[in-house]
XYZ file of C-alpha atoms in Angstrom:
561
model
C 28.414 12.729 1.113
C 27.002 14.336 3.672
C 30.482 15.031 5.201
C 31.748 16.799 1.866
C 28.908 19.026 2.356
C 29.875 19.492 5.853
C 33.534 20.332 4.727
C 32.732 22.666 1.768
C 30.372 24.895 3.496
C 32.796 26.408 5.889
C 35.447 26.981 3.184
C 32.590 28.628 0.994
C 31.882 31.157 3.854
C 35.392 32.187 4.367
C 35.861 32.588 0.544
C 32.873 35.347 0.663
C 34.694 37.295 3.570
C 37.939 37.156 1.651
C 36.174 38.462 -1.396
C 34.892 41.380 0.702
C 37.730 42.566 2.094
C 39.930 42.176 -1.083
C 37.289 44.581 -2.220
C 37.779 47.225 0.460
C 41.393 46.926 0.016
C 41.404 47.494 -3.648
C 39.117 50.654 -3.086
C 41.238 51.673 -0.736
C 44.155 51.875 -2.771
C 42.358 53.300 -5.696
C 41.319 56.312 -3.150
C 45.079 56.813 -2.335
C 46.325 56.571 -5.871
C 43.722 59.087 -6.646
C 44.793 61.425 -3.817
C 48.436 61.087 -4.465
C 48.370 61.337 -8.586
C 47.863 65.261 -8.521
C 50.591 65.966 -6.271
C 52.948 63.905 -8.502
C 51.902 65.243 -11.840
C 52.060 69.114 -10.496
C 55.333 68.408 -8.042
C 57.863 68.087 -11.350
C 56.775 71.426 -12.872
C 59.419 74.840 -12.136
C 58.195 77.309 -9.816
C 56.522 80.490 -11.988
C 56.831 84.132 -10.178
C 53.206 85.890 -9.606
C 52.377 88.883 -10.829
C 49.859 91.075 -10.543
C 47.015 88.951 -12.119
C 44.290 90.030 -14.576
C 40.517 89.569 -14.206
C 40.576 86.624 -16.207
C 43.144 85.104 -14.526
C 41.544 85.277 -11.351
C 38.365 83.348 -12.872
C 40.673 80.620 -14.458
C 42.247 80.015 -10.305
C 39.073 79.970 -9.045
C 37.858 77.505 -11.326
C 41.153 75.297 -10.598
C 40.558 75.729 -6.827
C 37.370 74.255 -7.395
C 38.569 71.373 -9.258
C 41.513 70.659 -6.401
C 38.607 70.678 -4.176
C 36.459 68.175 -6.072
C 39.658 65.987 -6.544
C 40.363 65.508 -3.069
C 36.786 64.872 -1.930
C 35.914 62.285 -4.682
C 38.492 59.766 -3.414
C 37.484 60.161 0.012
C 34.039 59.238 -0.681
C 34.833 56.425 -2.749
C 37.431 54.833 0.102
C 34.458 55.237 2.502
C 32.022 53.660 0.347
C 34.213 50.796 -0.465
C 34.868 50.327 3.552
C 30.939 51.055 4.171
C 30.017 48.294 1.742
C 32.687 45.639 2.686
C 31.667 46.082 6.652
C 27.884 45.614 5.744
C 28.611 42.594 3.727
C 31.018 41.101 6.534
C 28.287 42.100 9.009
C 25.266 40.474 7.126
C 27.377 37.177 6.397
C 28.160 36.811 10.194
C 24.355 37.116 11.115
C 23.762 34.634 8.549
C 26.282 32.295 9.602
C 24.774 32.630 13.356
C 21.296 32.020 12.223
C 21.590 29.421 9.493
C 19.964 25.849 9.834
C 22.310 23.822 7.004
C 25.321 22.188 8.704
C 28.274 24.328 8.158
C 27.280 27.443 9.525
C 29.033 28.762 12.770
C 27.246 29.478 15.763
C 23.844 28.039 17.493
C 21.512 26.706 15.228
C 18.023 27.065 16.198
C 16.359 23.584 17.672
C 15.227 21.406 14.885
C 11.435 21.066 13.985
C 10.180 18.038 15.705
C 9.403 15.194 13.706
C 6.091 13.111 13.645
C 5.850 10.384 16.057
C 6.322 7.132 15.352
C 2.588 6.195 16.173
C 1.661 8.982 13.160
C 3.806 7.758 10.796
C 2.387 4.291 11.395
C -1.108 5.620 11.168
C -0.281 7.711 7.823
C 1.349 4.379 6.542
C -1.827 2.313 7.118
C -4.048 5.280 5.483
C -1.835 5.273 2.465
C -2.199 1.456 2.191
C -5.957 1.561 2.561
C -6.301 4.526 -0.030
C -3.868 3.195 -2.737
C -5.321 -0.330 -2.260
C -9.068 1.283 -3.005
C -7.735 3.058 -5.985
C -6.281 0.379 -7.734
C -9.306 -2.298 -7.074
C -11.434 0.772 -8.443
C -9.542 1.317 -11.338
C -9.195 -2.377 -12.442
C -13.027 -2.527 -12.158
C -13.408 0.182 -14.211
C -11.294 -0.645 -16.937
C -13.218 -4.212 -17.208
C -16.561 -2.609 -18.109
C -14.811 -0.514 -20.576
C -13.192 -3.490 -22.137
C -16.650 -4.436 -24.104
C -16.696 -0.960 -25.728
C -13.244 -0.605 -26.619
C -10.345 -2.307 -28.537
C -7.582 -4.351 -26.758
C -5.293 -1.715 -28.223
C -6.823 1.487 -27.057
C -7.083 -0.077 -23.688
C -3.295 -1.479 -23.616
C -1.693 1.741 -22.318
C -4.393 1.593 -19.313
C -3.831 -1.876 -18.706
C -0.172 -1.207 -18.055
C -0.408 1.602 -15.752
C -2.698 -0.686 -13.253
C -0.229 -3.408 -13.779
C 2.721 -0.584 -12.705
C 0.228 0.276 -9.915
C -0.160 -2.771 -8.729
C 3.612 -3.496 -8.668
C 4.161 0.090 -6.510
C 1.497 -1.114 -4.026
C 2.848 -4.843 -3.828
C 5.976 -3.547 -2.740
C 4.390 -0.934 -0.071
C 2.647 -4.408 1.214
C 5.970 -6.313 1.285
C 7.719 -3.451 3.059
C 4.429 -3.312 5.519
C 4.945 -7.065 5.916
C 8.197 -6.834 7.178
C 7.868 -3.709 9.432
C 4.752 -5.781 11.126
C 7.343 -8.653 11.301
C 9.722 -6.359 13.156
C 12.415 -5.928 10.351
C 14.042 -3.551 10.691
C 14.588 -3.653 14.033
C 16.374 -0.169 14.442
C 13.960 3.026 15.860
C 15.159 5.032 12.561
C 15.197 2.352 9.879
C 11.811 1.529 11.036
C 10.626 5.371 10.372
C 12.372 4.973 7.185
C 10.200 1.859 6.287
C 6.969 3.912 6.937
C 8.100 6.771 5.188
C 8.825 4.395 2.071
C 5.775 2.903 2.280
C 4.085 6.120 1.965
C 5.963 7.025 -0.872
C 5.071 3.825 -2.837
C 1.560 4.380 -2.179
C 2.202 7.922 -3.423
C 3.910 6.681 -6.773
C 0.874 4.238 -7.457
C -1.202 7.080 -6.901
C 0.820 9.014 -9.554
C 0.852 6.675 -12.184
C -3.226 6.298 -12.224
C -3.371 10.207 -12.153
C -1.099 10.375 -15.156
C -3.545 8.815 -17.274
C -7.078 9.394 -15.313
C -7.821 12.236 -17.979
C -7.024 10.374 -20.804
C -9.203 7.581 -19.548
C -12.071 9.824 -18.890
C -11.723 10.981 -22.531
C -11.940 7.187 -23.313
C -15.250 6.579 -21.786
C -16.220 9.728 -22.898
C -19.433 9.517 -20.409
C -19.909 13.086 -20.814
C -20.996 12.819 -24.248
C -23.445 9.958 -23.565
C -23.852 6.880 -21.453
C -26.224 4.981 -23.405
C -23.614 2.417 -24.972
C -21.637 1.907 -21.242
C -25.591 1.644 -19.399
C -26.401 -1.598 -22.004
C -22.907 -2.959 -21.174
C -24.142 -2.774 -17.462
C -27.646 -3.642 -17.610
C -26.606 -6.825 -19.740
C -24.166 -7.714 -16.872
C -26.688 -7.044 -14.135
C -29.360 -9.335 -16.212
C -26.714 -12.168 -16.257
C -25.832 -11.767 -12.521
C -29.552 -11.597 -11.612
C -30.131 -15.273 -13.106
C -27.078 -16.739 -11.656
C -27.749 -15.528 -8.186
C -30.786 -17.783 -8.076
C -28.724 -20.785 -9.064
C -25.897 -19.975 -6.604
C -28.662 -20.173 -3.874
C -29.425 -23.746 -4.793
C -25.812 -24.574 -4.874
C -25.186 -23.074 -1.682
C -28.396 -25.238 -0.363
C -26.915 -28.075 -2.037
C -23.548 -27.835 -0.177
C -25.289 -27.072 3.402
C -26.965 -30.477 2.926
C -24.030 -32.423 1.758
C -21.170 -30.930 4.046
C -20.782 -29.922 7.328
C -21.490 -26.356 8.200
C -17.214 -25.274 8.547
C -17.141 -26.098 4.671
C -19.410 -23.391 3.373
C -18.532 -21.005 6.600
C -16.722 -18.740 4.175
C -19.764 -18.035 2.202
C -22.456 -17.518 4.481
C -24.469 -14.316 3.718
C -22.945 -14.142 0.088
C -25.741 -14.844 -1.860
C -27.958 -12.029 0.476
C -25.196 -9.715 -0.260
C -25.457 -10.637 -3.878
C -28.979 -9.569 -3.988
C -28.296 -6.517 -2.145
C -25.733 -5.153 -4.461
C -28.137 -6.022 -7.241
C -30.822 -3.557 -5.555
C -28.342 -1.048 -5.290
C -27.400 -1.406 -8.774
C -31.043 -1.400 -9.944
C -31.699 1.964 -8.343
C -28.558 3.700 -9.662
C -29.145 2.473 -13.389
C -32.449 3.674 -13.281
C -31.241 7.081 -11.982
C -28.611 7.112 -14.636
C -31.117 6.413 -17.597
C -33.040 9.542 -16.174
C -30.546 11.682 -15.719
C -29.156 10.935 -19.659
C -32.911 11.820 -20.647
C -33.033 14.794 -18.794
C -29.950 16.206 -20.420
C -27.778 15.563 -16.796
C -24.952 13.577 -18.437
C -22.466 14.506 -15.578
C -24.919 13.127 -13.124
C -25.727 10.191 -15.346
C -22.244 9.096 -15.572
C -21.685 9.599 -11.547
C -24.523 7.160 -11.050
C -23.619 4.676 -13.675
C -19.855 4.013 -12.316
C -21.840 3.610 -8.910
C -23.913 0.997 -10.594
C -20.670 -0.934 -12.249
C -19.089 -0.827 -8.796
C -22.001 -3.015 -7.041
C -22.397 -5.153 -10.088
C -18.979 -5.986 -10.025
C -19.164 -6.705 -6.367
C -22.088 -8.988 -6.909
C -20.615 -10.866 -9.444
C -17.327 -11.623 -6.954
C -20.296 -12.988 -4.343
C -22.069 -15.183 -6.571
C -18.781 -16.611 -8.302
C -17.241 -17.265 -4.955
C -20.333 -19.459 -4.200
C -19.494 -21.429 -7.287
C -15.660 -21.550 -6.672
C -16.098 -23.076 -3.477
C -18.285 -25.948 -4.839
C -15.441 -26.617 -7.034
C -12.882 -26.378 -4.396
C -15.026 -28.813 -2.090
C -15.343 -31.618 -4.878
C -11.509 -31.748 -5.645
C -10.570 -31.520 -2.067
C -13.529 -34.447 -1.278
C -11.428 -36.458 -4.217
C -7.950 -36.014 -2.852
C -8.622 -37.061 1.077
C -8.321 -40.510 0.030
C -5.088 -40.197 -2.082
C -3.844 -37.744 0.521
C -4.349 -40.299 3.694
C -2.274 -42.993 1.736
C 0.490 -40.372 0.915
C 0.137 -39.032 4.585
C 0.675 -42.791 5.935
C 3.318 -43.427 3.471
C 5.517 -40.529 4.264
C 4.995 -41.312 8.278
C 6.261 -44.495 7.506
C 9.517 -43.387 5.741
C 9.977 -40.971 8.521
C 9.851 -43.946 11.417
C 12.535 -45.463 9.561
C 14.601 -42.429 9.081
C 13.925 -41.895 13.581
C 16.546 -43.668 15.502
C 14.773 -45.172 18.077
C 13.941 -43.532 21.291
C 14.922 -45.483 24.615
C 13.099 -43.230 26.766
C 15.998 -43.239 29.141
C 16.191 -39.692 30.985
C 19.757 -38.017 30.301
C 22.232 -38.142 33.254
C 22.184 -35.136 35.373
C 25.819 -33.588 36.606
C 26.175 -35.919 39.500
C 25.265 -39.011 37.891
C 21.740 -39.041 38.536
C 18.731 -38.326 36.207
C 17.972 -34.987 35.055
C 14.457 -33.638 36.178
C 12.124 -33.704 33.352
C 9.531 -31.051 33.072
C 6.086 -31.958 33.960
C 2.818 -31.537 31.821
C 1.959 -32.571 28.297
C 4.701 -32.973 26.012
C 6.184 -30.475 24.073
C 4.268 -29.683 20.946
C 6.119 -30.430 17.564
C 6.651 -27.388 15.545
C 4.202 -25.551 13.235
C 3.227 -26.394 9.344
C 5.822 -23.597 8.088
C 8.663 -24.807 10.956
C 11.740 -27.422 9.841
C 11.739 -31.343 10.785
C 12.535 -31.724 14.387
C 15.722 -33.168 14.724
C 15.443 -34.301 18.241
C 14.573 -37.898 18.250
C 12.162 -37.816 21.152
C 10.365 -34.567 19.190
C 10.508 -36.818 15.934
C 8.549 -39.313 18.194
C 6.218 -37.202 19.494
C 5.396 -35.613 16.374
C 4.762 -38.738 14.847
C 2.324 -39.917 17.381
C 0.501 -36.663 16.998
C 0.526 -37.490 13.292
C -1.103 -40.759 13.688
C -3.474 -39.936 15.983
C -4.871 -37.038 13.449
C -5.017 -39.376 10.745
C -6.811 -41.969 12.422
C -9.371 -39.537 13.624
C -9.596 -38.291 10.115
C -10.185 -41.801 8.878
C -12.615 -42.502 11.187
C -14.385 -38.901 10.521
C -14.626 -39.461 6.862
C -16.201 -43.109 6.859
C -18.555 -42.191 9.644
C -21.203 -41.443 7.414
C -21.744 -37.589 8.792
C -21.167 -34.557 6.833
C -17.959 -33.322 7.051
C -15.465 -30.603 5.484
C -12.993 -32.182 2.770
C -11.180 -28.741 2.892
C -10.618 -28.683 6.677
C -9.745 -32.484 6.459
C -7.109 -31.974 4.058
C -5.584 -29.165 6.063
C -4.911 -31.107 9.197
C -3.800 -34.127 7.048
C -1.240 -31.393 5.520
C -0.510 -29.851 9.054
C 0.051 -32.960 10.857
C 2.646 -34.355 8.307
C 4.787 -31.157 7.394
C 6.588 -31.400 10.561
C 8.058 -34.892 10.422
C 7.522 -35.387 6.229
C 7.965 -32.028 4.509
C 7.687 -33.511 0.899
C 8.125 -31.293 -2.222
C 6.329 -33.820 -4.437
C 3.359 -36.274 -4.411
C 0.049 -35.876 -3.024
C 0.750 -33.732 0.178
C 2.079 -30.801 -1.513
C -1.060 -30.904 -3.962
C -3.178 -31.064 -1.021
C -1.575 -28.023 0.509
C -2.157 -25.975 -2.681
C -5.917 -26.762 -2.408
C -5.883 -25.464 0.903
C -3.814 -22.378 0.352
C -5.834 -21.742 -2.668
C -9.429 -22.295 -0.818
C -8.189 -19.809 2.091
C -6.518 -16.847 0.080
C -9.334 -16.663 -2.738
C -12.004 -16.278 0.505
C -10.264 -14.033 1.935
C -9.540 -12.128 -1.066
C -13.375 -12.044 -1.997
C -14.313 -10.850 1.369
C -11.735 -8.075 1.368
C -12.898 -7.190 -2.104
C -16.550 -6.780 -1.043
C -16.188 -5.330 2.202
C -13.085 -2.716 1.522
C -14.998 0.410 2.510
C -14.426 -1.172 6.041
C -11.519 -3.437 6.143
C -7.943 -1.911 7.209
C -4.468 -2.145 6.178
C -3.559 -5.112 8.405
C -5.903 -7.364 6.728
C -4.994 -6.175 3.313
C -1.397 -7.055 4.415
C -1.462 -10.407 5.335
C -3.489 -11.002 2.234
C -1.146 -9.286 -0.265
C 1.416 -11.546 1.435
C -0.192 -14.632 1.270
C -0.791 -13.908 -2.624
C 2.831 -13.394 -2.814
C 3.641 -16.591 -1.526
C 1.312 -18.387 -3.321
C 2.634 -17.083 -6.721
C 5.878 -18.359 -6.039
C 4.885 -21.803 -6.825
C 7.500 -23.650 -3.963
C 5.252 -25.802 -1.866
C 7.146 -24.688 1.055
C 5.645 -21.498 0.735
C 2.056 -22.942 1.103
C 1.258 -23.519 4.512
C 2.508 -19.774 5.161
C 0.352 -18.627 2.766
C -2.588 -20.264 4.215
C -1.820 -19.092 7.680
C -1.688 -15.692 6.488
C -4.802 -15.927 4.575
C -6.512 -17.202 7.492
C -5.574 -14.330 9.686
C -6.106 -11.478 6.743
C -10.397 -13.114 6.849
C -10.113 -13.031 10.542
C -8.878 -9.378 10.700
C -11.270 -8.447 7.994
C -14.422 -9.972 9.657
C -13.137 -7.839 12.902
C -12.748 -4.605 10.981
C -16.603 -5.411 9.832
C -17.716 -5.775 13.028
C -16.314 -2.723 14.184
C -17.595 -0.930 11.452
C -21.331 -2.233 11.844
C -24.156 -0.831 9.582
C -23.998 2.840 8.817
C -27.307 2.999 7.784
C -30.065 1.307 9.705
C -32.960 2.647 7.102
C -31.191 0.952 4.420
C -33.863 -2.078 3.126
C -30.956 -4.690 3.474
C -31.658 -3.910 7.256
C -35.309 -3.422 7.256
C -35.486 -0.045 5.442
C -38.543 0.805 3.229
C -36.739 4.458 1.503
C -36.102 3.562 -2.355
C -33.550 5.821 -2.588
C -31.373 4.299 -0.166
C -31.776 0.907 -1.323
C -28.907 -1.241 -0.871
C -26.682 1.878 -0.021
C -25.481 0.012 3.466
C -23.911 -2.378 1.236
C -22.293 0.215 -1.179
C -20.741 2.244 1.450
C -19.531 -1.288 3.230
C -17.969 -2.334 -0.191
C -16.691 1.009 -0.913
C -17.975 1.705 -3.764
C -19.929 5.205 -2.768
C -18.656 7.312 0.243
C -20.106 7.018 3.422
C -20.296 10.826 3.892
C -22.492 11.499 1.111
C -23.678 8.483 -0.648
C -26.112 9.422 -2.822
C -24.329 12.653 -4.418
C -20.598 11.512 -4.007
C -18.052 10.453 -6.493
C -17.923 6.771 -6.990
C -14.878 4.992 -6.517
C -13.221 4.832 -10.136
C -10.197 4.986 -12.205
C -10.000 8.775 -11.340
C -9.808 8.081 -7.603
C -11.639 6.129 -4.735
C -15.014 7.222 -3.523
C -15.220 11.032 -2.411
C -18.142 13.333 -1.130
C -19.283 15.482 -3.518
C -17.001 18.439 -4.220
C -13.872 16.549 -2.771
C -10.597 17.078 -4.514
């Protein structure tokens, strides 16, 4: 396509010049005809003798002389004008061809504008992913609150739009994951990949923008917030009661299992209470603003309260879900141990005996073997080792892990059922990657637990979590959704990495509001603000008056577009 354009443009340039030359030649020909025509018409008449003219005849002769002069001057003017026009057009065309920047022009083109550096493009792609992810999450949350007040038919177009935006965002995360894995490898192609990520994120935002106004009219918060306040306050009261129950559940889990079993929900109950404190303040403010006739301010405060209530629900439900995961894992461990031992026995029968004799060297001696510990077996997501010696090492390692697990389970001390399942699956996967039975079920439990924990952490700390953690989480969720048992171990690894990266981002972010009551402060106006900013509910630049995150966009300072 580009080559055809390059070939076509010079021909168009030449055609313009030819047309202008033809115009000049035609103008000259018209002028010559105009000059010659009077002579040709008068040359055929017979000569007439001139006598003494009369006065009237003299006047007529003078007029005829003037017309003859005009007949001579006008053609010359026409020829000159045509030549000047053709010359001006040719010179203008040449100058444009010399300075043009598109292909096909003649002469030296000016240097192109410098493109963005790879580091700048990378940063732009990261920011686009974070912004689009925050936007989609906030839209989904606000849509859930409207569900109690509107019919399913009225909400269907907006749910479809959110789903379309989620699809665009998922494609962008997939592109980013492949980019981080080094695909594509060419520098130019990597730049195109980053531009594609930004384009996908922009498209997700455009889809939400297209219906944001209609969604605002559907909520009609500017006409009154009483109904929406009633829904938010009802959910708030329900969560306030569940928070105490979750605290009791967490205490029971800590007494029954090892500390690592509840590490993923450490601080969740406290954070849920912090979000509910913030919601209390904003719900009260929304009610006061509505009573004083300030519906716009009331709507803004209501939406902030809804975001806080939604995140409190995520934190409370995370504790309840973990309790169920631990019970399920604890019940699965005995069967997983038995299934793993059966898989190892089958692998031993399929593994030829290893004599331990070192292979001969090129001169008939023994080849020098590397010193140090045996070579480790492949990871849980790698293929089974094909070398007999490597398989023997992997089998010995799996035997040792299973023996340690059995001793830990029967030792009478608290243990972590999910971690025990994880160890069983990882130890047996290199030599017995079964696709049916109890081991794939155990891998599903551990992968789901790790992915859900990472998803909850990102959702409740999205004001600080960066693009890398979100990308790993999105890839873990994608692999887990395939239903392929082979995708479960890598999904778990990615989810654990996502949680680690997200925690690192939160530690680097810190608490920007040391006066927050959650951090020892006492000001009622800022109660829970630190947690709300950390959760991306309100903007850090203007938490009191900024626009909360919602269907129309992420959290923004007051006056921001």
